[in-house]
Every structure is written in structure tokens, then in C-alpha cells.
PDB file of C-alpha atoms in Angstrom:
ATOM      1  CA  GLN S   1    -116.290 -46.414  13.186  1.00  0.00           C
ATOM      2  CA  ASP S   2    -119.802 -45.008  13.507  1.00  0.00           C
ATOM      3  CA  LEU S   3    -121.673 -43.401  10.628  1.00  0.00           C
ATOM      4  CA  TYR S   4    -123.806 -40.382  11.559  1.00  0.00           C
ATOM      5  CA  GLY S   5    -125.139 -39.030   8.267  1.00  0.00           C
ATOM      6  CA  VAL S   6    -126.160 -40.223   4.831  1.00  0.00           C
ATOM      7  CA  ALA S   7    -127.402 -38.336   1.769  1.00  0.00           C
ATOM      8  CA  TYR S   8    -128.205 -39.031  -1.863  1.00  0.00           C
ATOM      9  CA  GLY S   9    -127.340 -36.798  -4.803  1.00  0.00           C
ATOM     10  CA  GLY S  10    -125.706 -36.802  -8.210  1.00  0.00           C
ATOM     11  CA  GLY S  11    -126.474 -40.508  -8.614  1.00  0.00           C
ATOM     12  CA  VAL S  12    -124.586 -41.640  -5.481  1.00  0.00           C
ATOM     13  CA  PHE S  13    -125.169 -42.263  -1.788  1.00  0.00           C
ATOM     14  CA  VAL S  14    -122.570 -40.802   0.590  1.00  0.00           C
ATOM     15  CA  ALA S  15    -122.258 -41.626   4.302  1.00  0.00           C
ATOM     16  CA  VAL S  16    -120.070 -39.842   6.863  1.00  0.00           C
ATOM     17  CA  GLY S  17    -118.933 -40.570  10.406  1.00  0.00           C
ATOM     18  CA  ASN S  18    -116.296 -40.373  13.086  1.00  0.00           C
ATOM     19  CA  GLU S  19    -112.539 -40.770  12.803  1.00  0.00           C
ATOM     20  CA  ASP S  20    -110.978 -43.975  11.537  1.00  0.00           C
ATOM     21  CA  ASP S  21    -107.851 -45.561  13.043  1.00  0.00           C
ATOM     22  CA  ASP S  22    -105.661 -43.036  11.179  1.00  0.00           C
ATOM     23  CA  GLY S  23    -107.556 -39.998  12.510  1.00  0.00           C
ATOM     24  CA  TYR S  24    -109.488 -39.153   9.331  1.00  0.00           C
ATOM     25  CA  ALA S  25    -113.264 -38.752   9.145  1.00  0.00           C
ATOM     26  CA  VAL S  26    -115.007 -41.716   7.583  1.00  0.00           C
ATOM     27  CA  ILE S  27    -116.518 -40.890   4.195  1.00  0.00           C
ATOM     28  CA  THR S  28    -117.856 -43.753   2.118  1.00  0.00           C
ATOM     29  CA  LYS S  29    -119.727 -43.753  -1.190  1.00  0.00           C
ATOM     30  CA  SER S  30    -122.068 -46.095  -3.069  1.00  0.00           C
ATOM     31  CA  ALA S  31    -122.980 -45.832  -6.751  1.00  0.00           C
ATOM     32  CA  ASP S  32    -125.151 -48.985  -6.802  1.00  0.00           C
ATOM     33  CA  ASN S  33    -128.034 -47.995  -4.523  1.00  0.00           C
ATOM     34  CA  GLY S  34    -126.223 -48.875  -1.301  1.00  0.00           C
ATOM     35  CA  VAL S  35    -125.200 -52.435  -2.193  1.00  0.00           C
ATOM     36  CA  THR S  36    -121.432 -51.820  -2.110  1.00  0.00           C
ATOM     37  CA  TRP S  37    -119.565 -48.962  -0.437  1.00  0.00           C
ATOM     38  CA  THR S  38    -116.102 -47.539  -1.109  1.00  0.00           C
ATOM     39  CA  LYS S  39    -114.177 -45.612   1.533  1.00  0.00           C
ATOM     40  CA  GLN S  40    -113.001 -42.245   0.188  1.00  0.00           C
ATOM     41  CA  THR S  41    -109.497 -40.825   0.682  1.00  0.00           C
ATOM     42  CA  HIS S  42    -109.398 -37.206   1.866  1.00  0.00           C
ATOM     43  CA  ALA S  43    -107.593 -34.851   4.262  1.00  0.00           C
ATOM     44  CA  LEU S  44    -110.396 -34.147   6.774  1.00  0.00           C
ATOM     45  CA  ARG S  45    -108.982 -34.949  10.229  1.00  0.00           C
ATOM     46  CA  THR S  46    -112.176 -34.708  12.278  1.00  0.00           C
ATOM     47  CA  TYR S  47    -115.432 -36.505  12.849  1.00  0.00           C
ATOM     48  CA  LEU S  48    -118.487 -35.688  10.764  1.00  0.00           C
ATOM     49  CA  ARG S  49    -121.919 -35.401  12.373  1.00  0.00           C
ATOM     50  CA  GLY S  50    -124.195 -34.440   9.485  1.00  0.00           C
ATOM     51  CA  LEU S  51    -124.518 -34.508   5.711  1.00  0.00           C
ATOM     52  CA  VAL S  52    -126.951 -33.082   3.174  1.00  0.00           C
ATOM     53  CA  TYR S  53    -127.167 -32.764  -0.617  1.00  0.00           C
ATOM     54  CA  GLY S  54    -128.466 -29.620  -2.299  1.00  0.00           C
ATOM     55  CA  GLY S  55    -127.542 -27.142  -5.002  1.00  0.00           C
ATOM     56  CA  SER S  56    -125.590 -29.890  -6.831  1.00  0.00           C
ATOM     57  CA  LYS S  57    -123.217 -30.521  -3.918  1.00  0.00           C
ATOM     58  CA  PHE S  58    -122.807 -32.416  -0.680  1.00  0.00           C
ATOM     59  CA  VAL S  59    -122.180 -30.441   2.512  1.00  0.00           C
ATOM     60  CA  ALA S  60    -120.752 -32.319   5.506  1.00  0.00           C
ATOM     61  CA  VAL S  61    -120.424 -30.836   8.998  1.00  0.00           C
ATOM     62  CA  GLY S  62    -118.465 -31.914  12.045  1.00  0.00           C
ATOM     63  CA  TYR S  63    -115.987 -31.013  14.736  1.00  0.00           C
ATOM     64  CA  ASP S  64    -112.271 -31.533  15.274  1.00  0.00           C
ATOM     65  CA  ALA S  65    -111.951 -32.093  19.040  1.00  0.00           C
ATOM     66  CA  ASN S  66    -108.146 -32.251  18.878  1.00  0.00           C
ATOM     67  CA  ASN S  67    -107.860 -28.749  17.417  1.00  0.00           C
ATOM     68  CA  GLU S  68    -111.121 -27.436  18.938  1.00  0.00           C
ATOM     69  CA  LYS S  69    -112.569 -26.196  15.676  1.00  0.00           C
ATOM     70  CA  SER S  70    -115.622 -26.775  13.537  1.00  0.00           C
ATOM     71  CA  LEU S  71    -115.565 -28.288  10.088  1.00  0.00           C
ATOM     72  CA  ILE S  72    -117.734 -27.615   7.058  1.00  0.00           C
ATOM     73  CA  ALA S  73    -116.730 -29.392   3.852  1.00  0.00           C
ATOM     74  CA  THR S  74    -118.259 -29.582   0.365  1.00  0.00           C
ATOM     75  CA  SER S  75    -118.015 -31.997  -2.537  1.00  0.00           C
ATOM     76  CA  SER S  76    -119.811 -32.227  -5.873  1.00  0.00           C
ATOM     77  CA  VAL S  77    -119.592 -36.022  -6.193  1.00  0.00           C
ATOM     78  CA  GLY S  78    -118.626 -37.191  -2.701  1.00  0.00           C
ATOM     79  CA  THR S  79    -115.008 -37.896  -3.603  1.00  0.00           C
ATOM     80  CA  SER S  80    -112.965 -34.680  -3.449  1.00  0.00           C
ATOM     81  CA  TRP S  81    -113.763 -32.498  -0.410  1.00  0.00           C
ATOM     82  CA  GLY S  82    -112.958 -28.809   0.175  1.00  0.00           C
ATOM     83  CA  ASN S  83    -112.963 -27.139   3.589  1.00  0.00           C
ATOM     84  CA  THR S  84    -115.340 -24.115   3.660  1.00  0.00           C
ATOM     85  CA  THR S  85    -115.301 -23.479   7.432  1.00  0.00           C
ATOM     86  CA  PRO S  86    -115.402 -19.754   8.282  1.00  0.00           C
ATOM     87  CA  THR S  87    -112.370 -18.498  10.216  1.00  0.00           C
ATOM     88  CA  GLY S  88    -112.855 -18.552  13.981  1.00  0.00           C
ATOM     89  CA  LEU S  89    -115.770 -20.993  13.990  1.00  0.00           C
ATOM     90  CA  THR S  90    -115.191 -23.224  17.028  1.00  0.00           C
ATOM     91  CA  ALA S  91    -118.572 -24.458  18.318  1.00  0.00           C
ATOM     92  CA  ILE S  92    -119.587 -28.070  17.675  1.00  0.00           C
ATOM     93  CA  VAL S  93    -121.646 -28.339  14.467  1.00  0.00           C
ATOM     94  CA  ASN S  94    -124.530 -30.769  15.068  1.00  0.00           C
ATOM     95  CA  ASP S  95    -126.660 -30.828  11.916  1.00  0.00           C
ATOM     96  CA  VAL S  96    -127.165 -29.369   8.442  1.00  0.00           C
ATOM     97  CA  ALA S  97    -130.193 -29.093   6.132  1.00  0.00           C
ATOM     98  CA  TYR S  98    -130.999 -27.740   2.682  1.00  0.00           C
ATOM     99  CA  GLY S  99    -134.189 -26.103   1.425  1.00  0.00           C
ATOM    100  CA  ALA S 100    -135.939 -22.796   0.797  1.00  0.00           C
ATOM    101  CA  VAL S 101    -136.156 -20.346   3.699  1.00  0.00           C
ATOM    102  CA  GLY S 102    -138.594 -17.754   2.424  1.00  0.00           C
ATOM    103  CA  ALA S 103    -137.980 -17.965  -1.320  1.00  0.00           C
ATOM    104  CA  THR S 104    -134.223 -18.633  -1.254  1.00  0.00           C
ATOM    105  CA  PRO S 105    -132.703 -22.159  -1.348  1.00  0.00           C
ATOM    106  CA  VAL S 106    -130.039 -22.338   1.394  1.00  0.00           C
ATOM    107  CA  PHE S 107    -127.934 -24.641   3.501  1.00  0.00           C
ATOM    108  CA  VAL S 108    -128.567 -24.136   7.243  1.00  0.00           C
ATOM    109  CA  LEU S 109    -126.385 -25.561  10.008  1.00  0.00           C
ATOM    110  CA  VAL S 110    -126.924 -25.565  13.772  1.00  0.00           C
ATOM    111  CA  MET S 111    -124.398 -25.709  16.585  1.00  0.00           C
ATOM    112  CA  ASP S 112    -123.845 -25.721  20.308  1.00  0.00           C
ATOM    113  CA  GLY S 113    -124.497 -22.385  22.014  1.00  0.00           C
ATOM    114  CA  GLY S 114    -127.618 -21.656  19.936  1.00  0.00           C
ATOM    115  CA  LYS S 115    -125.530 -20.799  16.892  1.00  0.00           C
ATOM    116  CA  CYS S 116    -126.916 -21.029  13.376  1.00  0.00           C
ATOM    117  CA  TYR S 117    -125.383 -20.242   9.977  1.00  0.00           C
ATOM    118  CA  SER S 118    -126.836 -20.127   6.461  1.00  0.00           C
ATOM    119  CA  SER S 119    -125.262 -20.290   3.012  1.00  0.00           C
ATOM    120  CA  THR S 120    -126.618 -20.174  -0.534  1.00  0.00           C
ATOM    121  CA  ASP S 121    -123.553 -21.978  -1.939  1.00  0.00           C
ATOM    122  CA  GLY S 122    -122.077 -24.024   0.950  1.00  0.00           C
ATOM    123  CA  VAL S 123    -118.941 -21.868   0.817  1.00  0.00           C
ATOM    124  CA  THR S 124    -119.815 -18.429   2.231  1.00  0.00           C
ATOM    125  CA  TRP S 125    -121.634 -18.629   5.576  1.00  0.00           C
ATOM    126  CA  THR S 126    -123.732 -15.981   7.368  1.00  0.00           C
ATOM    127  CA  SER S 127    -124.334 -16.057  11.127  1.00  0.00           C
ATOM    128  CA  ARG S 128    -128.019 -16.033  12.149  1.00  0.00           C
ATOM    129  CA  THR S 129    -129.373 -14.963  15.543  1.00  0.00           C
ATOM    130  CA  THR S 130    -131.702 -17.633  16.959  1.00  0.00           C
ATOM    131  CA  GLY S 131    -132.624 -15.973  20.245  1.00  0.00           C
ATOM    132  CA  THR S 132    -131.280 -18.836  22.348  1.00  0.00           C
ATOM    133  CA  ALA S 133    -127.917 -19.884  23.767  1.00  0.00           C
ATOM    134  CA  THR S 134    -129.058 -23.499  24.174  1.00  0.00           C
ATOM    135  CA  ARG S 135    -127.412 -26.283  22.154  1.00  0.00           C
ATOM    136  CA  LEU S 136    -129.151 -26.723  18.801  1.00  0.00           C
ATOM    137  CA  CYS S 137    -129.117 -30.376  17.698  1.00  0.00           C
ATOM    138  CA  GLY S 138    -131.380 -30.547  14.651  1.00  0.00           C
ATOM    139  CA  VAL S 139    -132.602 -28.464  11.737  1.00  0.00           C
ATOM    140  CA  ALA S 140    -135.193 -29.048   9.009  1.00  0.00           C
ATOM    141  CA  ILE S 141    -136.546 -26.867   6.232  1.00  0.00           C
ATOM    142  CA  GLY S 142    -140.135 -27.330   5.123  1.00  0.00           C
ATOM    143  CA  ALA S 143    -142.565 -25.230   3.116  1.00  0.00           C
ATOM    144  CA  THR S 144    -140.656 -21.909   3.373  1.00  0.00           C
ATOM    145  CA  TYR S 145    -139.993 -22.342   7.133  1.00  0.00           C
ATOM    146  CA  CYS S 146    -136.818 -23.404   8.904  1.00  0.00           C
ATOM    147  CA  VAL S 147    -137.200 -25.061  12.322  1.00  0.00           C
ATOM    148  CA  VAL S 148    -134.287 -25.643  14.710  1.00  0.00           C
ATOM    149  CA  VAL S 149    -134.484 -27.802  17.841  1.00  0.00           C
ATOM    150  CA  GLY S 150    -132.256 -28.606  20.799  1.00  0.00           C
ATOM    151  CA  GLY S 151    -131.980 -28.416  24.532  1.00  0.00           C
ATOM    152  CA  ASP S 152    -129.949 -29.155  27.626  1.00  0.00           C
ATOM    153  CA  ASP S 153    -130.239 -32.551  29.354  1.00  0.00           C
ATOM    154  CA  ASP S 154    -128.596 -31.267  32.538  1.00  0.00           C
ATOM    155  CA  LEU S 155    -131.177 -28.494  32.928  1.00  0.00           C
ATOM    156  CA  ASN S 156    -134.090 -30.564  31.559  1.00  0.00           C
ATOM    157  CA  THR S 157    -134.853 -27.872  29.025  1.00  0.00           C
ATOM    158  CA  SER S 158    -135.786 -28.002  25.375  1.00  0.00           C
ATOM    159  CA  VAL S 159    -136.022 -25.391  22.675  1.00  0.00           C
ATOM    160  CA  ALA S 160    -137.656 -25.057  19.284  1.00  0.00           C
ATOM    161  CA  ARG S 161    -137.445 -21.938  17.128  1.00  0.00           C
ATOM    162  CA  ARG S 162    -138.766 -21.236  13.626  1.00  0.00           C
ATOM    163  CA  THR S 163    -138.270 -18.620  10.923  1.00  0.00           C
ATOM    164  CA  ASN S 164    -139.063 -17.809   7.316  1.00  0.00           C
ATOM    165  CA  ASN S 165    -137.189 -14.482   7.231  1.00  0.00           C
ATOM    166  CA  TRP S 166    -134.264 -15.044   9.691  1.00  0.00           C
ATOM    167  CA  THR S 167    -136.183 -13.581  12.638  1.00  0.00           C
ATOM    168  CA  PHE S 168    -136.535 -16.654  14.843  1.00  0.00           C
ATOM    169  CA  ALA S 169    -139.641 -17.071  17.019  1.00  0.00           C
ATOM    170  CA  ALA S 170    -140.235 -19.549  19.843  1.00  0.00           C
ATOM    171  CA  CYS S 171    -142.397 -22.639  19.260  1.00  0.00           C
ATOM    172  CA  THR S 172    -144.387 -24.568  21.836  1.00  0.00           C
ATOM    173  CA  VAL S 173    -142.533 -27.718  22.898  1.00  0.00           C
ATOM    174  CA  PRO S 174    -144.420 -30.795  24.164  1.00  0.00           C
ATOM    175  CA  SER S 175    -144.482 -30.875  27.974  1.00  0.00           C
ATOM    176  CA  GLY S 176    -142.095 -33.319  29.637  1.00  0.00           C
ATOM    177  CA  THR S 177    -139.540 -33.071  26.834  1.00  0.00           C
ATOM    178  CA  ASP S 178    -135.944 -32.842  28.085  1.00  0.00           C
ATOM    179  CA  GLN S 179    -134.125 -32.228  24.810  1.00  0.00           C
ATOM    180  CA  LEU S 180    -135.128 -32.347  21.167  1.00  0.00           C
ATOM    181  CA  ASN S 181    -132.392 -33.986  19.094  1.00  0.00           C
ATOM    182  CA  ALA S 182    -133.729 -34.211  15.554  1.00  0.00           C
ATOM    183  CA  ILE S 183    -136.467 -32.971  13.290  1.00  0.00           C
ATOM    184  CA  GLN S 184    -137.471 -33.994   9.775  1.00  0.00           C
ATOM    185  CA  ASP S 185    -139.818 -32.040   7.521  1.00  0.00           C
ATOM    186  CA  GLY S 186    -142.160 -30.918  10.291  1.00  0.00           C
ATOM    187  CA  TRP S 187    -143.373 -31.314  13.841  1.00  0.00           C
ATOM    188  CA  ASP S 188    -144.918 -34.749  13.400  1.00  0.00           C
ATOM    189  CA  ASP S 189    -141.504 -36.409  13.032  1.00  0.00           C
ATOM    190  CA  MET S 190    -139.641 -34.913  16.006  1.00  0.00           C
ATOM    191  CA  GLU S 191    -137.511 -37.139  18.202  1.00  0.00           C
ATOM    192  CA  SER S 192    -136.756 -36.386  21.826  1.00  0.00           C
ATOM    193  CA  ASP S 193    -134.931 -37.946  24.749  1.00  0.00           C
ATOM    194  CA  ARG S 194    -138.267 -38.673  26.474  1.00  0.00           C
TER     195      ARG S 194
END
């Protein structure tokens, strides 16, 4: 199995990934600074693409291809997980971040189709209009700004949008960039397919 996300919080590291041989998402936890890991038992039948810790809880995001639905799950210690996916959410969830947008600490997740949701508690999610229908692959929250990135390999397009009040504005993308896949704490750490 592949692991796609790792986060630290509450004294433990948690890593998440795709389905194991039994069809459950891989969730593993370490309480000794990553030396030993213990696979967690849970009921999440999906693969997990992203993980973040904030507001005293872990939030994991993914997609269940068999049932064509998204998954958002939360846990306070990385052991017991609750499904907090809004009804009707079906797009692939690609990434999640935590930080202050404006003055409010929030979780922000990005999806295919230019979709974006925010939540102050990881349970109740609000849809946000990004101004694009392009796949969003990464999200980061810096000093009061949230930046989302993505693109379309087939069309050789890339997109970057930013906001501090939920009105997203376009950002200039480096020329020759096909698709932006990840961002971390600012423009200087962007990854792209080029």
C-alpha cells in the first residue's frame, strides 16, 4: 500500500494511504517519533489522499472509487475515525490544509472540478466558489491567505487562486507550467509537473 499523507498532532504521527488487501484505507500511527508504526482498525472503505492536524483533531480526505463518493473523516488521536462527509459530495478530494483565512482558523479542502470547502470544526463544511472548474490538487494557508493550485495535464493548463476573505483571485503562474500539484506555505515551495 502507498502512503499519501502524514501529520503530527496530540503527541503522535499519523500516516494515511490507499486501500489495503481488505479494502480499507491504510491508517497507521506512531507514538515514538516515527520509529515504530501501528496499523489502525477502522471502517473507512476508501483510499485517503491527504491529512492535516489542527484544532485538536486530525482531518483525513480521500475518495471511494467503488461507490463514487468523497470521504472526509476526523479523529482526535488518530485511532477512532468519524465520517463527516457532506451529503452528495462526489468529486475526488485531493488535499486538505489548516490555518487562518482572514482571522478565522479553518480546515480547507480542494477537489476536482475547482471545488473547495472550508470548515471551522472539520464536521460542518461550507462550499466556496474558486472561479475555476479546473482540478485543484493542492492547498496551503499562510499569513492570512489561502492559496489553491491545480491544472489539467491534457490541456497543458495550470491554475493558482488566492483569497483572504473567500473571494478568490487569479495568481500569475510561471510560464511553461502544465499543472501545479502541491504548495506549502507560499510560492517559493510550489511543485509542478515541469
